[in-house]
Short mmCIF file of C-alpha atoms and ligand atoms in Angstrom, two decimals:
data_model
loop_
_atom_site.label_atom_id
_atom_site.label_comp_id
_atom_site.label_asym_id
_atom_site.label_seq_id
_atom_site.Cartn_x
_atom_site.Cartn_y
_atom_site.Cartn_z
CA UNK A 1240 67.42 34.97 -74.50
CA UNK A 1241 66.31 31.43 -73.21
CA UNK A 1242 65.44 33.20 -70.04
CA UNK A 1243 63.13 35.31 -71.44
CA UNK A 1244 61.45 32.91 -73.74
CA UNK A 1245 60.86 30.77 -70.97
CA UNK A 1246 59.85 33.73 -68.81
CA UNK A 1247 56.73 34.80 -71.72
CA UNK A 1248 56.10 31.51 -73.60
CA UNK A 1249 57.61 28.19 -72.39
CA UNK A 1250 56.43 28.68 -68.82
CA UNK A 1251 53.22 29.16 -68.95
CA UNK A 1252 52.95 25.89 -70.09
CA UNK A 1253 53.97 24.63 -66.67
CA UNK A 1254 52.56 27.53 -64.22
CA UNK A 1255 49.23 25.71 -63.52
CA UNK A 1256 50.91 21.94 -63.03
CA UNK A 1257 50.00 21.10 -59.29
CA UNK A 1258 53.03 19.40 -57.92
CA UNK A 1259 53.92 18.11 -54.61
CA UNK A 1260 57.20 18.33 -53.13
CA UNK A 1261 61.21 19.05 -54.04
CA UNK A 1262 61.36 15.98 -56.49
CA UNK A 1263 58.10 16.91 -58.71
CA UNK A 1264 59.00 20.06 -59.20
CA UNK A 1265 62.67 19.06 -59.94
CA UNK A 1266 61.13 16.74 -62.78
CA UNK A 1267 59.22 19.20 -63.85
CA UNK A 1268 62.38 21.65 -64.31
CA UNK A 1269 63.96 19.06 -65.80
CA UNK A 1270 61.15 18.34 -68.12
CA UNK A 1271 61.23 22.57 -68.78
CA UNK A 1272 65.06 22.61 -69.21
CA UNK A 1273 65.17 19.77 -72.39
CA UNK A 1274 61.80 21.42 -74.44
CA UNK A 1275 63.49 25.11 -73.74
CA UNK A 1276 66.71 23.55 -75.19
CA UNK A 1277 64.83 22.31 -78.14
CA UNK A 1278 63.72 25.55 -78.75
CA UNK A 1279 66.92 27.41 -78.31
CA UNK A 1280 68.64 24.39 -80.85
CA UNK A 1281 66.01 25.88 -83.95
CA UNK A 1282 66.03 29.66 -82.57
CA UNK A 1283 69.60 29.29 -82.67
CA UNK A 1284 70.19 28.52 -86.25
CA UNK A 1285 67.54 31.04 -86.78
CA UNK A 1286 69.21 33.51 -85.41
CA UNK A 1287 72.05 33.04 -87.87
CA UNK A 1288 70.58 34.24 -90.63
CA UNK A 1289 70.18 37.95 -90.16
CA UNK A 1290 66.78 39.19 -91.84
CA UNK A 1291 65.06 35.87 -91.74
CA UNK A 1292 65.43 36.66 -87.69
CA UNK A 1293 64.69 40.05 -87.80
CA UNK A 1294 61.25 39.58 -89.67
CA UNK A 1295 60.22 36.10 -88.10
CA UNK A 1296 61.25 36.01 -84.68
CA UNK A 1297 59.52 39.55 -83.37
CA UNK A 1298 55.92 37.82 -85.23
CA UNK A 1299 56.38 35.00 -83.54
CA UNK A 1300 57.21 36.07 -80.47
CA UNK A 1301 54.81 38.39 -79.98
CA UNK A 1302 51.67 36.24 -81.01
CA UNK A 1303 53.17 33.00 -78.34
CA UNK A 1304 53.57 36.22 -75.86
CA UNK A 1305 49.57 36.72 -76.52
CA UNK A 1306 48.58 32.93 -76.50
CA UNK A 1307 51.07 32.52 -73.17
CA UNK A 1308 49.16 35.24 -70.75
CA UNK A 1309 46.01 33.61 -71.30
CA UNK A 1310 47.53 30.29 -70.48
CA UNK A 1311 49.40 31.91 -67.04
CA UNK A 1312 46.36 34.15 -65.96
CA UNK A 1313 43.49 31.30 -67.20
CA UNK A 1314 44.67 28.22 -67.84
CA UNK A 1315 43.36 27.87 -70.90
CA UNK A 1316 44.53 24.94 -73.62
CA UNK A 1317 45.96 26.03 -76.91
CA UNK A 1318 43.70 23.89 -78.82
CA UNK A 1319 41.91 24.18 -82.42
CA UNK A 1320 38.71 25.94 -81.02
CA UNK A 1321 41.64 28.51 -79.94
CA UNK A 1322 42.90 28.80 -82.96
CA UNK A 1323 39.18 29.53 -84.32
CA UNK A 1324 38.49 32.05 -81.80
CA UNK A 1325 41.23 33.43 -82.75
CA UNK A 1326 41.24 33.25 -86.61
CA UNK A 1327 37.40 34.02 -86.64
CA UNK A 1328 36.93 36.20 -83.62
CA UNK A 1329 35.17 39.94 -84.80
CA UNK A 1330 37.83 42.85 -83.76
CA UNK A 1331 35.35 44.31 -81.40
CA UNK A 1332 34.95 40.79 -79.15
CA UNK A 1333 38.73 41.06 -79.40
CA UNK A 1334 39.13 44.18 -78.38
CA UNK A 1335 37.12 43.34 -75.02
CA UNK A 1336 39.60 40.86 -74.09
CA UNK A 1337 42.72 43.54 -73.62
CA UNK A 1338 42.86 44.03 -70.07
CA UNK A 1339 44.92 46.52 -67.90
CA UNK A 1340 47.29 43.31 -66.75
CA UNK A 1341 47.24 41.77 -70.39
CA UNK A 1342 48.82 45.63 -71.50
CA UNK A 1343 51.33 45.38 -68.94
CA UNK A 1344 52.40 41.94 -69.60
CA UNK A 1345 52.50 43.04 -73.75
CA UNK A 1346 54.77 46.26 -72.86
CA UNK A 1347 57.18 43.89 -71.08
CA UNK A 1348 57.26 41.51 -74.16
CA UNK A 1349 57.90 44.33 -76.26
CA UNK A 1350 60.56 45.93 -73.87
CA UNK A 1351 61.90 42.38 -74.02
CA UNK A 1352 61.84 41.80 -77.82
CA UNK A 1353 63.73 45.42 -78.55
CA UNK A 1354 66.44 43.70 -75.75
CA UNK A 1355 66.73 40.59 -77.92
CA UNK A 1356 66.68 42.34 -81.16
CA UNK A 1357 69.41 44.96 -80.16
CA UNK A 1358 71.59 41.93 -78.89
CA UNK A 1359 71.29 40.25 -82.10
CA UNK A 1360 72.26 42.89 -84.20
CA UNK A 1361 75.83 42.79 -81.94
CA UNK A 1362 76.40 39.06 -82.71
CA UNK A 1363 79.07 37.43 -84.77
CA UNK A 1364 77.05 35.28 -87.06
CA UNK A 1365 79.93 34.30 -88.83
CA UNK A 1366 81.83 33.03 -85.52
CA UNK A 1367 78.03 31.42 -84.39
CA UNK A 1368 78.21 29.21 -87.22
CA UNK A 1369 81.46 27.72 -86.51
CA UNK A 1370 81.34 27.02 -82.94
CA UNK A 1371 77.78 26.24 -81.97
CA UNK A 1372 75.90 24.80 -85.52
CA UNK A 1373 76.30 21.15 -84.46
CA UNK A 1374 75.14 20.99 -80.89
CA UNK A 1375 72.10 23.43 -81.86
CA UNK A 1376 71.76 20.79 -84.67
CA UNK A 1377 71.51 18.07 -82.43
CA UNK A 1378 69.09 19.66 -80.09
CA UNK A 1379 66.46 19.79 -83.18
CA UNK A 1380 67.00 16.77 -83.53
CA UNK A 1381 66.71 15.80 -79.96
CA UNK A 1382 63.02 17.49 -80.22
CA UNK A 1383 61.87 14.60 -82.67
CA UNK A 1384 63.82 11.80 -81.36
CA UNK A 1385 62.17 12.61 -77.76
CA UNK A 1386 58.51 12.69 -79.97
CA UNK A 1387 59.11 9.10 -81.57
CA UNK A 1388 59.84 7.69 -78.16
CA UNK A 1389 57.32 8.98 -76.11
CA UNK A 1390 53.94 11.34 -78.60
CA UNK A 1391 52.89 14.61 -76.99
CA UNK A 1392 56.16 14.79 -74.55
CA UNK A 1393 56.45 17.75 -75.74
CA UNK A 1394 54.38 19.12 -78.54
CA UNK A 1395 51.33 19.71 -76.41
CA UNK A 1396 53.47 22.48 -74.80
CA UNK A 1397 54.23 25.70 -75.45
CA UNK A 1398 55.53 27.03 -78.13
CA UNK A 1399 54.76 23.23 -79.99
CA UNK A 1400 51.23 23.08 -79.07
CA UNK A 1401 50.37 26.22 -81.32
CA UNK A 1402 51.71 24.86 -84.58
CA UNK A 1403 49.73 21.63 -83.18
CA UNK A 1404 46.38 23.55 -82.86
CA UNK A 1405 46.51 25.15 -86.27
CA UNK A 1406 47.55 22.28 -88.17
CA UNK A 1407 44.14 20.67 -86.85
CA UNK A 1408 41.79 23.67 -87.30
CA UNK A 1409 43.15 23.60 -91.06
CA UNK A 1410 42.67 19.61 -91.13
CA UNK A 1411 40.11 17.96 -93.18
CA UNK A 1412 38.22 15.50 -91.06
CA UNK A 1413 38.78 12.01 -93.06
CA UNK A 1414 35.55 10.76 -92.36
CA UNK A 1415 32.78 9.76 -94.65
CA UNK A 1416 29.24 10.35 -93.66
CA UNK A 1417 26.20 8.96 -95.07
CA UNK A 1418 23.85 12.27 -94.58
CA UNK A 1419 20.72 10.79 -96.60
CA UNK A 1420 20.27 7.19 -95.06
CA UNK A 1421 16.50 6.12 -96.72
CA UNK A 1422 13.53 3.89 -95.06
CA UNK A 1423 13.33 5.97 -91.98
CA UNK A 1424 10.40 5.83 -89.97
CA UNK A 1425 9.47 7.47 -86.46
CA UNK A 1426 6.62 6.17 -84.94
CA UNK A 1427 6.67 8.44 -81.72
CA UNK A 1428 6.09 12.10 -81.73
CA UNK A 1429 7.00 12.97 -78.09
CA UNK A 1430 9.94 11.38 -76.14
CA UNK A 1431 12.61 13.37 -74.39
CA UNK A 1432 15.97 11.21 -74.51
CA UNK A 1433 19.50 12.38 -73.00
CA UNK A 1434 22.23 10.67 -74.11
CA UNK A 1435 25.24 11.15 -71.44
CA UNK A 1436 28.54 10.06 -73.63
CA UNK A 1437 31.04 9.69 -70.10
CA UNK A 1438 34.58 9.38 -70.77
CA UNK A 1439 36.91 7.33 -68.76
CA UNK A 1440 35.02 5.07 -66.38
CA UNK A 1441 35.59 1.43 -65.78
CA UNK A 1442 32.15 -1.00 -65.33
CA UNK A 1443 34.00 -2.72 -62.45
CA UNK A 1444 34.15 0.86 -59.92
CA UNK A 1445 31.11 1.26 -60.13
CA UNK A 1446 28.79 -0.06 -56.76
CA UNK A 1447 26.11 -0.70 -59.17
CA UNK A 1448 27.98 -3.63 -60.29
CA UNK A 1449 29.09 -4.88 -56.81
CA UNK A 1450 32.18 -2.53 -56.87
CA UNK A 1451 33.26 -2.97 -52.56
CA UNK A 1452 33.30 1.14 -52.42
CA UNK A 1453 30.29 2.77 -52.10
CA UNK A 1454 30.97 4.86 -55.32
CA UNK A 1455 27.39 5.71 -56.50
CA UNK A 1456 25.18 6.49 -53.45
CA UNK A 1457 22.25 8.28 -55.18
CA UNK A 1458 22.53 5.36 -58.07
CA UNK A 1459 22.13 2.40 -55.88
CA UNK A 1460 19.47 3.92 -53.98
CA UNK A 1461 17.37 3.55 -56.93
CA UNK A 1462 15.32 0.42 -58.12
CA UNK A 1463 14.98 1.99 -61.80
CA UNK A 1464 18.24 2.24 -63.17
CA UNK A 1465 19.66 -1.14 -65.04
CA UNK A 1466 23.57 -1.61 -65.44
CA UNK A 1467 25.47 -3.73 -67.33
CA UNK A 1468 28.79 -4.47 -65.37
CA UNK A 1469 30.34 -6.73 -68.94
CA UNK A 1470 30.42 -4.13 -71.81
CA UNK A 1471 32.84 -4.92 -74.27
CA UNK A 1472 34.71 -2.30 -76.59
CA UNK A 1473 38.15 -2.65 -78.56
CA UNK A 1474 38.13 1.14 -78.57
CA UNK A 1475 40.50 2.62 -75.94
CA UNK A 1476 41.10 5.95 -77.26
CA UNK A 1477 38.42 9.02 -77.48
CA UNK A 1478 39.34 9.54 -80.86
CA UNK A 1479 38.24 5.77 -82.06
CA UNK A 1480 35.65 5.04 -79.68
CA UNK A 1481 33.75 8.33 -79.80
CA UNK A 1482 32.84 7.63 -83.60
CA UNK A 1483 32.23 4.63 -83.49
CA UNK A 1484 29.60 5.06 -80.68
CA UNK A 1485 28.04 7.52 -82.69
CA UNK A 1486 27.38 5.90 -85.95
CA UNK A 1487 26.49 2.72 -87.53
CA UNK A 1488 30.21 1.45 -87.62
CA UNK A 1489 30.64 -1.89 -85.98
CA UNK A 1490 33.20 -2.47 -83.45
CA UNK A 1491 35.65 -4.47 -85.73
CA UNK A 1492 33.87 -3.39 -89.34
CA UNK A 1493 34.78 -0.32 -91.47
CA UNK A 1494 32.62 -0.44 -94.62
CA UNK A 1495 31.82 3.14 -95.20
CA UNK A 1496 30.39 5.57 -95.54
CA UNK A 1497 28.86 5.65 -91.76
CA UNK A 1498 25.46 7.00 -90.39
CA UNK A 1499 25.52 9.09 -87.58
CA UNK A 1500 22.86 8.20 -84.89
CA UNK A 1501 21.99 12.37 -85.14
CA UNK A 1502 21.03 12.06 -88.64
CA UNK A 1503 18.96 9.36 -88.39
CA UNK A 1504 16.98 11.10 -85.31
CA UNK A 1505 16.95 14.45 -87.08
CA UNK A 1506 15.52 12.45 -90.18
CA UNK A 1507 12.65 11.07 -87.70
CA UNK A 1508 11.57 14.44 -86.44
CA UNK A 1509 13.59 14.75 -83.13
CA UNK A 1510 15.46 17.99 -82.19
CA UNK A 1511 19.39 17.17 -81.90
CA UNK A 1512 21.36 19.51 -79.91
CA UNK A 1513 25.27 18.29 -78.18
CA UNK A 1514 26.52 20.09 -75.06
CA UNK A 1515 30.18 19.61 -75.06
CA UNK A 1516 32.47 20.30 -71.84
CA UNK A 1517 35.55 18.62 -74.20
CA UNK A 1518 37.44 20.16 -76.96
CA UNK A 1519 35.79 18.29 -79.97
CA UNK A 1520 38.42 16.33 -81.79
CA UNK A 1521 38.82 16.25 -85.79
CA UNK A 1522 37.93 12.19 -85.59
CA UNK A 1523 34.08 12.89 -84.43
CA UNK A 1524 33.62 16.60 -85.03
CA UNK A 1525 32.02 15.91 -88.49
CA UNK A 1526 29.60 13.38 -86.73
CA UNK A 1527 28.47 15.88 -83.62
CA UNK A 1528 27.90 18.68 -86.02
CA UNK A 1529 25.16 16.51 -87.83
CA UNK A 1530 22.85 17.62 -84.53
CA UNK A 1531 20.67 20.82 -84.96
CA UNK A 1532 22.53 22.77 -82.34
CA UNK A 1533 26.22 22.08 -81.51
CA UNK A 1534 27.29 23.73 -77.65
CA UNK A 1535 30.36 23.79 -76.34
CA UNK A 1536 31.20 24.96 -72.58
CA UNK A 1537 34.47 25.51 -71.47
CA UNK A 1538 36.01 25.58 -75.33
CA UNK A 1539 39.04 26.99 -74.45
CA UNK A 1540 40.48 24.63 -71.95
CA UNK A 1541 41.44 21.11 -72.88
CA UNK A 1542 42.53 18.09 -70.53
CA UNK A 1543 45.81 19.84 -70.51
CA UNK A 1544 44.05 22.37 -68.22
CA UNK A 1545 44.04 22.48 -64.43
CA UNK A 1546 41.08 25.06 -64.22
CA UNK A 1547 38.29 23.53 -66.46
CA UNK A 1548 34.77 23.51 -65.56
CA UNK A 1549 32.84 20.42 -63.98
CA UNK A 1550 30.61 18.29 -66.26
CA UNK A 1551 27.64 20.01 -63.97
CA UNK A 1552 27.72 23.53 -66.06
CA UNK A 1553 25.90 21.38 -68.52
CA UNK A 1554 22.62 20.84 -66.97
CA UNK A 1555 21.92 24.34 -67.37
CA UNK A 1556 21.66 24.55 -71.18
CA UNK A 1557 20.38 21.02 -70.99
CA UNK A 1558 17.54 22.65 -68.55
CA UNK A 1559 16.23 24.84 -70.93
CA UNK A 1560 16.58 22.77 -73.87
CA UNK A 1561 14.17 19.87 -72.63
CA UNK A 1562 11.60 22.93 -72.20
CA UNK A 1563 11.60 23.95 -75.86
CA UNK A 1564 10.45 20.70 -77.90
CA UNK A 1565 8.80 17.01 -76.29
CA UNK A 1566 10.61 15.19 -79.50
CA UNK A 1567 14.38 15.69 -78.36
CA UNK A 1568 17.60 13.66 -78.03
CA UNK A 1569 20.16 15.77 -76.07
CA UNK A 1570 23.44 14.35 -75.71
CA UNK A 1571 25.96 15.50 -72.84
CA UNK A 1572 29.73 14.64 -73.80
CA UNK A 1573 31.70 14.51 -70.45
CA UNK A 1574 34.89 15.43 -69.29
CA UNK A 1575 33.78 12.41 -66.95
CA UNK A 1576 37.25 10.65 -65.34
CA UNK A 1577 39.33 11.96 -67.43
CA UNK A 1578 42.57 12.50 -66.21
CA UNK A 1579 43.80 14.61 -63.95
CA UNK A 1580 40.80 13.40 -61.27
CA UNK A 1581 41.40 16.24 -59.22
CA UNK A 1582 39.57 18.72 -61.33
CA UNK A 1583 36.66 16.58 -61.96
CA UNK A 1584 34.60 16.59 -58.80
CA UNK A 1585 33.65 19.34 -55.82
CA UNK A 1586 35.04 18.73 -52.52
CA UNK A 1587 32.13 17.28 -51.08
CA UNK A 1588 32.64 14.42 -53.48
CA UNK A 1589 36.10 13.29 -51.82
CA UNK A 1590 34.70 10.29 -50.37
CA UNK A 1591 37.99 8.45 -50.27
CA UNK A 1592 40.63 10.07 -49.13
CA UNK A 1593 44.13 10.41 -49.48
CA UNK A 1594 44.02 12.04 -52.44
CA UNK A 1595 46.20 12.82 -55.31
CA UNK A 1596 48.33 15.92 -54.82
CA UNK A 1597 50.50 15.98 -57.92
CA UNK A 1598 50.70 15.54 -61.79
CA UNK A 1599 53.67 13.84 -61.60
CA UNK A 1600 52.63 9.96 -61.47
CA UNK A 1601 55.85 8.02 -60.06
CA UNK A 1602 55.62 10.09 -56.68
CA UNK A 1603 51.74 9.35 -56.30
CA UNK A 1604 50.85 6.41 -54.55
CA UNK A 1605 48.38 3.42 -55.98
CA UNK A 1606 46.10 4.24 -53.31
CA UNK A 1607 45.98 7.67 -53.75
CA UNK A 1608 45.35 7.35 -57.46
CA UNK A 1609 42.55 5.05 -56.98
CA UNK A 1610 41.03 7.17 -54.19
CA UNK A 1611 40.56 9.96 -56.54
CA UNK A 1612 39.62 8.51 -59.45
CA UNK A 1613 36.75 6.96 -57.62
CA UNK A 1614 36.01 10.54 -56.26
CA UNK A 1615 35.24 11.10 -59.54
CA UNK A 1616 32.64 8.33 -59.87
CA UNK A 1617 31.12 9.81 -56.57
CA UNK A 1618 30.53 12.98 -58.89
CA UNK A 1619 29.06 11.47 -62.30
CA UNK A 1620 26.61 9.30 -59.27
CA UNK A 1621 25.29 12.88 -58.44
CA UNK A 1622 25.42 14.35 -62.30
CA UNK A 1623 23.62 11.36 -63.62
CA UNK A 1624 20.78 11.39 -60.54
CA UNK A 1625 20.36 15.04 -61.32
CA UNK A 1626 19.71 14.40 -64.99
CA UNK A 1627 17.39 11.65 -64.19
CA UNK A 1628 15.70 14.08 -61.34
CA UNK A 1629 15.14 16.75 -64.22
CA UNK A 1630 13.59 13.96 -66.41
CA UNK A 1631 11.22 12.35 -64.01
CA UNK A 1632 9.66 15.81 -64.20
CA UNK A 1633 8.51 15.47 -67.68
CA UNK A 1634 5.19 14.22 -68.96
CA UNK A 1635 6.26 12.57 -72.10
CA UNK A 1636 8.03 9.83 -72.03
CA UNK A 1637 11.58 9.74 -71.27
CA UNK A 1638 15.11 7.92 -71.20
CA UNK A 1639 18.67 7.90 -70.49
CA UNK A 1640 21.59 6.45 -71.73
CA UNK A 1641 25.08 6.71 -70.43
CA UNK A 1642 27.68 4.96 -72.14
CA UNK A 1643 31.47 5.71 -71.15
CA UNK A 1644 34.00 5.68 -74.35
CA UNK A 1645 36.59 3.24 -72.61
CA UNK A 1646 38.07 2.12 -69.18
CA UNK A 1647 40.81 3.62 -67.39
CA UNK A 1648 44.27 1.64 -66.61
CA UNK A 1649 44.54 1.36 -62.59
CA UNK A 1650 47.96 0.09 -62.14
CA UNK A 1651 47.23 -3.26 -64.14
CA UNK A 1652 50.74 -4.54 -65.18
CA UNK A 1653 52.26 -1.23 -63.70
CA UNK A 1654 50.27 1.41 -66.18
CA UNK A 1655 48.25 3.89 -65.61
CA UNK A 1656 45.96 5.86 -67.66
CA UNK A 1657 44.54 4.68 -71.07
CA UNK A 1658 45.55 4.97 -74.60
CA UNK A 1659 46.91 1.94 -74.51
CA UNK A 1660 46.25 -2.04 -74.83
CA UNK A 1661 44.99 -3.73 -71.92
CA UNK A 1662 41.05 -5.60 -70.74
CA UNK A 1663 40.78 -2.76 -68.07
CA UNK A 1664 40.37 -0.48 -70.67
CA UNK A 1665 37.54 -2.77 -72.68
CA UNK A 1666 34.76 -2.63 -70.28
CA UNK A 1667 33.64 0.66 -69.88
CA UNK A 1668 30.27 1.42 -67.47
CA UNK A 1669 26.90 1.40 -69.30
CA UNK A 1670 23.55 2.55 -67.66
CA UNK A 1671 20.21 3.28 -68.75
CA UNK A 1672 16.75 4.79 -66.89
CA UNK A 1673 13.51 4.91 -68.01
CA UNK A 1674 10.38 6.97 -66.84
CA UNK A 1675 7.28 5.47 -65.98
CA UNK A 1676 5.41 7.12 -68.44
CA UNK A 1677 8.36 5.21 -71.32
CA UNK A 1678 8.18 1.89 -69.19
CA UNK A 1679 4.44 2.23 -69.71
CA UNK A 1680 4.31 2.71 -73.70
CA UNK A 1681 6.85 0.33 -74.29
CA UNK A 1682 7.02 -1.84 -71.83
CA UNK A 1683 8.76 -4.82 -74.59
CA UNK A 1684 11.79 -3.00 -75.22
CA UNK A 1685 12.66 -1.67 -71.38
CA UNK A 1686 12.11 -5.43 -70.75
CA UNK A 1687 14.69 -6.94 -73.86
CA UNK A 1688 17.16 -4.19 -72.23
CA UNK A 1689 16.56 -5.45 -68.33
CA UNK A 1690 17.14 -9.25 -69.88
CA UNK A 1691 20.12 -8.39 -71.01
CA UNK A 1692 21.32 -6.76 -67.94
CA UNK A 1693 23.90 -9.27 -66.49
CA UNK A 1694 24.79 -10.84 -69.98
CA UNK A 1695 28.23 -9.77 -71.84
CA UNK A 1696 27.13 -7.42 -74.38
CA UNK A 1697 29.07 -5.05 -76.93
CA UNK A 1698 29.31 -1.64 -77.52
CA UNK A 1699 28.23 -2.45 -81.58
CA UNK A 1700 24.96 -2.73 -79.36
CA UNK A 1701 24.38 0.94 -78.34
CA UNK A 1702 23.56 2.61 -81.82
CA UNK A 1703 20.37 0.08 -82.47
CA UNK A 1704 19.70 0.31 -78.92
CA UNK A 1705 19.52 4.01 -79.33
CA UNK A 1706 16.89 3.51 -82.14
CA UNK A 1707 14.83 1.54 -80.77
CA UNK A 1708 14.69 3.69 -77.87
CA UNK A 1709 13.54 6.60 -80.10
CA UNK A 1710 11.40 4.33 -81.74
CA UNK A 1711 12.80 4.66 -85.15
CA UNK A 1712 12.72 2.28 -87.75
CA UNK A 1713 15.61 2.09 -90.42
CA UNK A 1714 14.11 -0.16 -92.74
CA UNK A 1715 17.18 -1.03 -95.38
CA UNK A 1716 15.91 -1.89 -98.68
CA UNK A 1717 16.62 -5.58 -99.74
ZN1 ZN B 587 37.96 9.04 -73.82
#
């Protein structure tokens, strides 16, 4: 029975992993073996009860066997926008998606369930419960034990990840929002602005601020694009930096209710839209659907896919977008540097080479790490010059912003990654460009931004900055 649960669920959590070698994949076994016998420790006592398994397990089994072949043949993420498509989908869209292999795959699963369900109905239940209750006992338990010590070791997997998903599609964002902020005034009514929201990337790799690797070769070419190499955040985490980014909330301050910067631009006139290429989490959700027009590419695969799209598929919608109105702010959330580098830039980006070859950290070297996470700065040089090429196009004025959510750990005291507490991760990259037609109507606030270019500035800074840019007034009463 384990054997064919890992076989049509559990697996396909670790099909796509790229792994290098005999001693990553025997980790990875490993790492398969304990969440298959946490599974087998609750389908166990399950199975001792005989209708409660004869009515639950063939439901369950067959909807994982339906969320697991579109995890083995595409890679996608079993996130909440999943759970959506699946919960909201219309039966006609769902009927599209049944494929000649996705049949196959289903008649196996139900050849496979009958096999299970026939074997059950031969077991001693009685004898089961004697002999086997305690270690199946301590094997659920072993599932939350392993959670306290190390979140997400296994409940971002398969079957976990599913119970996971829905739990946050039915959660109720706890965030307040002020949606009717007063004493707004716009003075402007055309200026195209594109606010890029990167994820992952550290001030200090960038060349722009005297980084020794050539990581932004289109970037440093240019004599119009101002960086700030000592931004400071105390957000390290998506989920706490994205809002606060977004809204009026200061970096250490949580009086509420918030404004989000999209209200106060739709308030002024401007046309709001978000292109996503991440799965939108509950913390910021409420904030990005305060723009007109929400868009999401790639929805169904999350960071814990090996197949998602680059950040680039974005400059398509963008594209036509900046066509339809000359009063716009567009922003662009990344995928940026987001772990695993690999999947975040095109070959010809891989600058610095060697390059990582598995998921499995301990077995990767520091240089290898490095090389490709500043691969990945080698792509956003290219994504952000393209955005600025499309804007220098346009006869109204026009801006950019790109503001990363936090740094990335790069070996500092042994850690990688972020989510956690160190400086690396407090001085994410900052950049702005102007057209000549902005620097020309308002030439004083390009020039209070260029001042401030080499000065340690926070991250509180980018919402008024944002305002100003879109020449908007908030004028609180007294
Ligand atoms: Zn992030």
């Amino acid at each position: 029975m384990n054997i064919i649960i890992v076989l049509f669920i559990t697996g396909a959590s670790y099909y796509h992993v790229p792994l290098e070698g005999f001693k990553d994949r025997i980790i990875y076994f490993l790492h398969l073996c304990a969440l298959q016998a946490t599974v087998a420790g609750f389908l166990y006592v399950l199975s001792l009860f005989k209708w409660p398994f004869r009515i639950i397990f063939p439901i369950l089994f067959l909807a994982y066997s339906g969320f697991s072949f579109w995890a083995y043949s595409q890679d996608i993420s079993i996130t909440p926008s999943l759970i959506q498509g699946v919960l909201e989908t219309k039966p006609d869209i769902a009927i599209d998606l049944i494929t000649v292999p996705y049949f196959v795959f289903y008649v196996m699963a139900v050849a496979a369930l009958i096999f299970i369900l026939k074997w059950h109905s031969n077991l001693d239940r009685q004898r089961g419960l004697k002999i086997m209750i305690v270690p199946a006992l301590a094997l659920m338990v072993m599932f939350y034990l392993m959670e306290r010590r190390q979140y997400g070791i296994f409940k971002f997997r398969l079957p976990y990840n599913v119970a996971v998903a829905v739990e946050e599609y039915f959660e109720k964002p706890n965030l307040e929002l002020n949606m009717n902020p007063k004493g707004i005034v716009s003075s402007s009514d055309s200026i195209k602005a594109v606010f890029v929201l990167g994820e992952t990337l550290r001030a200090d790799h960038l060349h722009l601020n005297g980084y020794f690797r050539n990581t932004t070769p289109f970037l440093s070419k240019r004599d119009d694009v101002i960086s700030y190499p000592d931004l400071f955040t105390s957000k390290t985490i998506t989920a706490t930096s994205v809002p606060q980014m977004l809204t009026d909330q200061n970096l250490e301050d949580t009086i509420r209710p918030f404004t989000s910067l999209y209200t106060v631009a739709n308030i002024g006139g401007f046309k709001t839209t978000w292109i996503g290429n991440q799965t939108m989490e509950t913390s910021y959700l409420p904030i990005a659907e305060t723009n007109d027009d929400l868009i999401l590419v790639d929805k169904y695969r999350s960071v814990f896919s090996f197949d998602k799209e680059l950040d680039g598929v974005m400059l398509k919608p963008m594209d036509s977008l900046l066509k339809l109105s000359n009063k716009q702010l567009i922003t662009l959330h990344m995928i940026g540097s987001h772990w695993w580098y690999e999947n975040r830039y095109e070959d010809k980006h891989r600058f610095f080479k060697p390059v990582i070859d598995s998921k499995y950290i301990p077995s990767l070297s520091e240089e290898q790490i490095i090389n490709s996470y500043d691969n990945t700065i080698v792509y956003l040089d290219e994504f952000l010059h393209n955005i600025i090429t499309r804007l220098e196009s346009e006869s109204v004025p026009s801006f950019m912003i790109y503001a990363s959510d936090h740094g990335e750990l790069l070996g500092e005291g042994g850690k990688w990654l972020h989510a956690q507490e160190d400086d690396a991760l407090k001085n994410p990259g900052y950049i702005l460009w102007f057209s000549e037609s902005f620097r020309i109507n308002y030439p004083q606030k390009v020039r209070a931004l260029e001042v401030l270019h080499d000065q340690p500035i926070s991250m509180d800074l980018l919402y008024p900055t944002m305002l100003d840019l879109l020449d908007i007034e908030v004028n609180t009463p007294q």
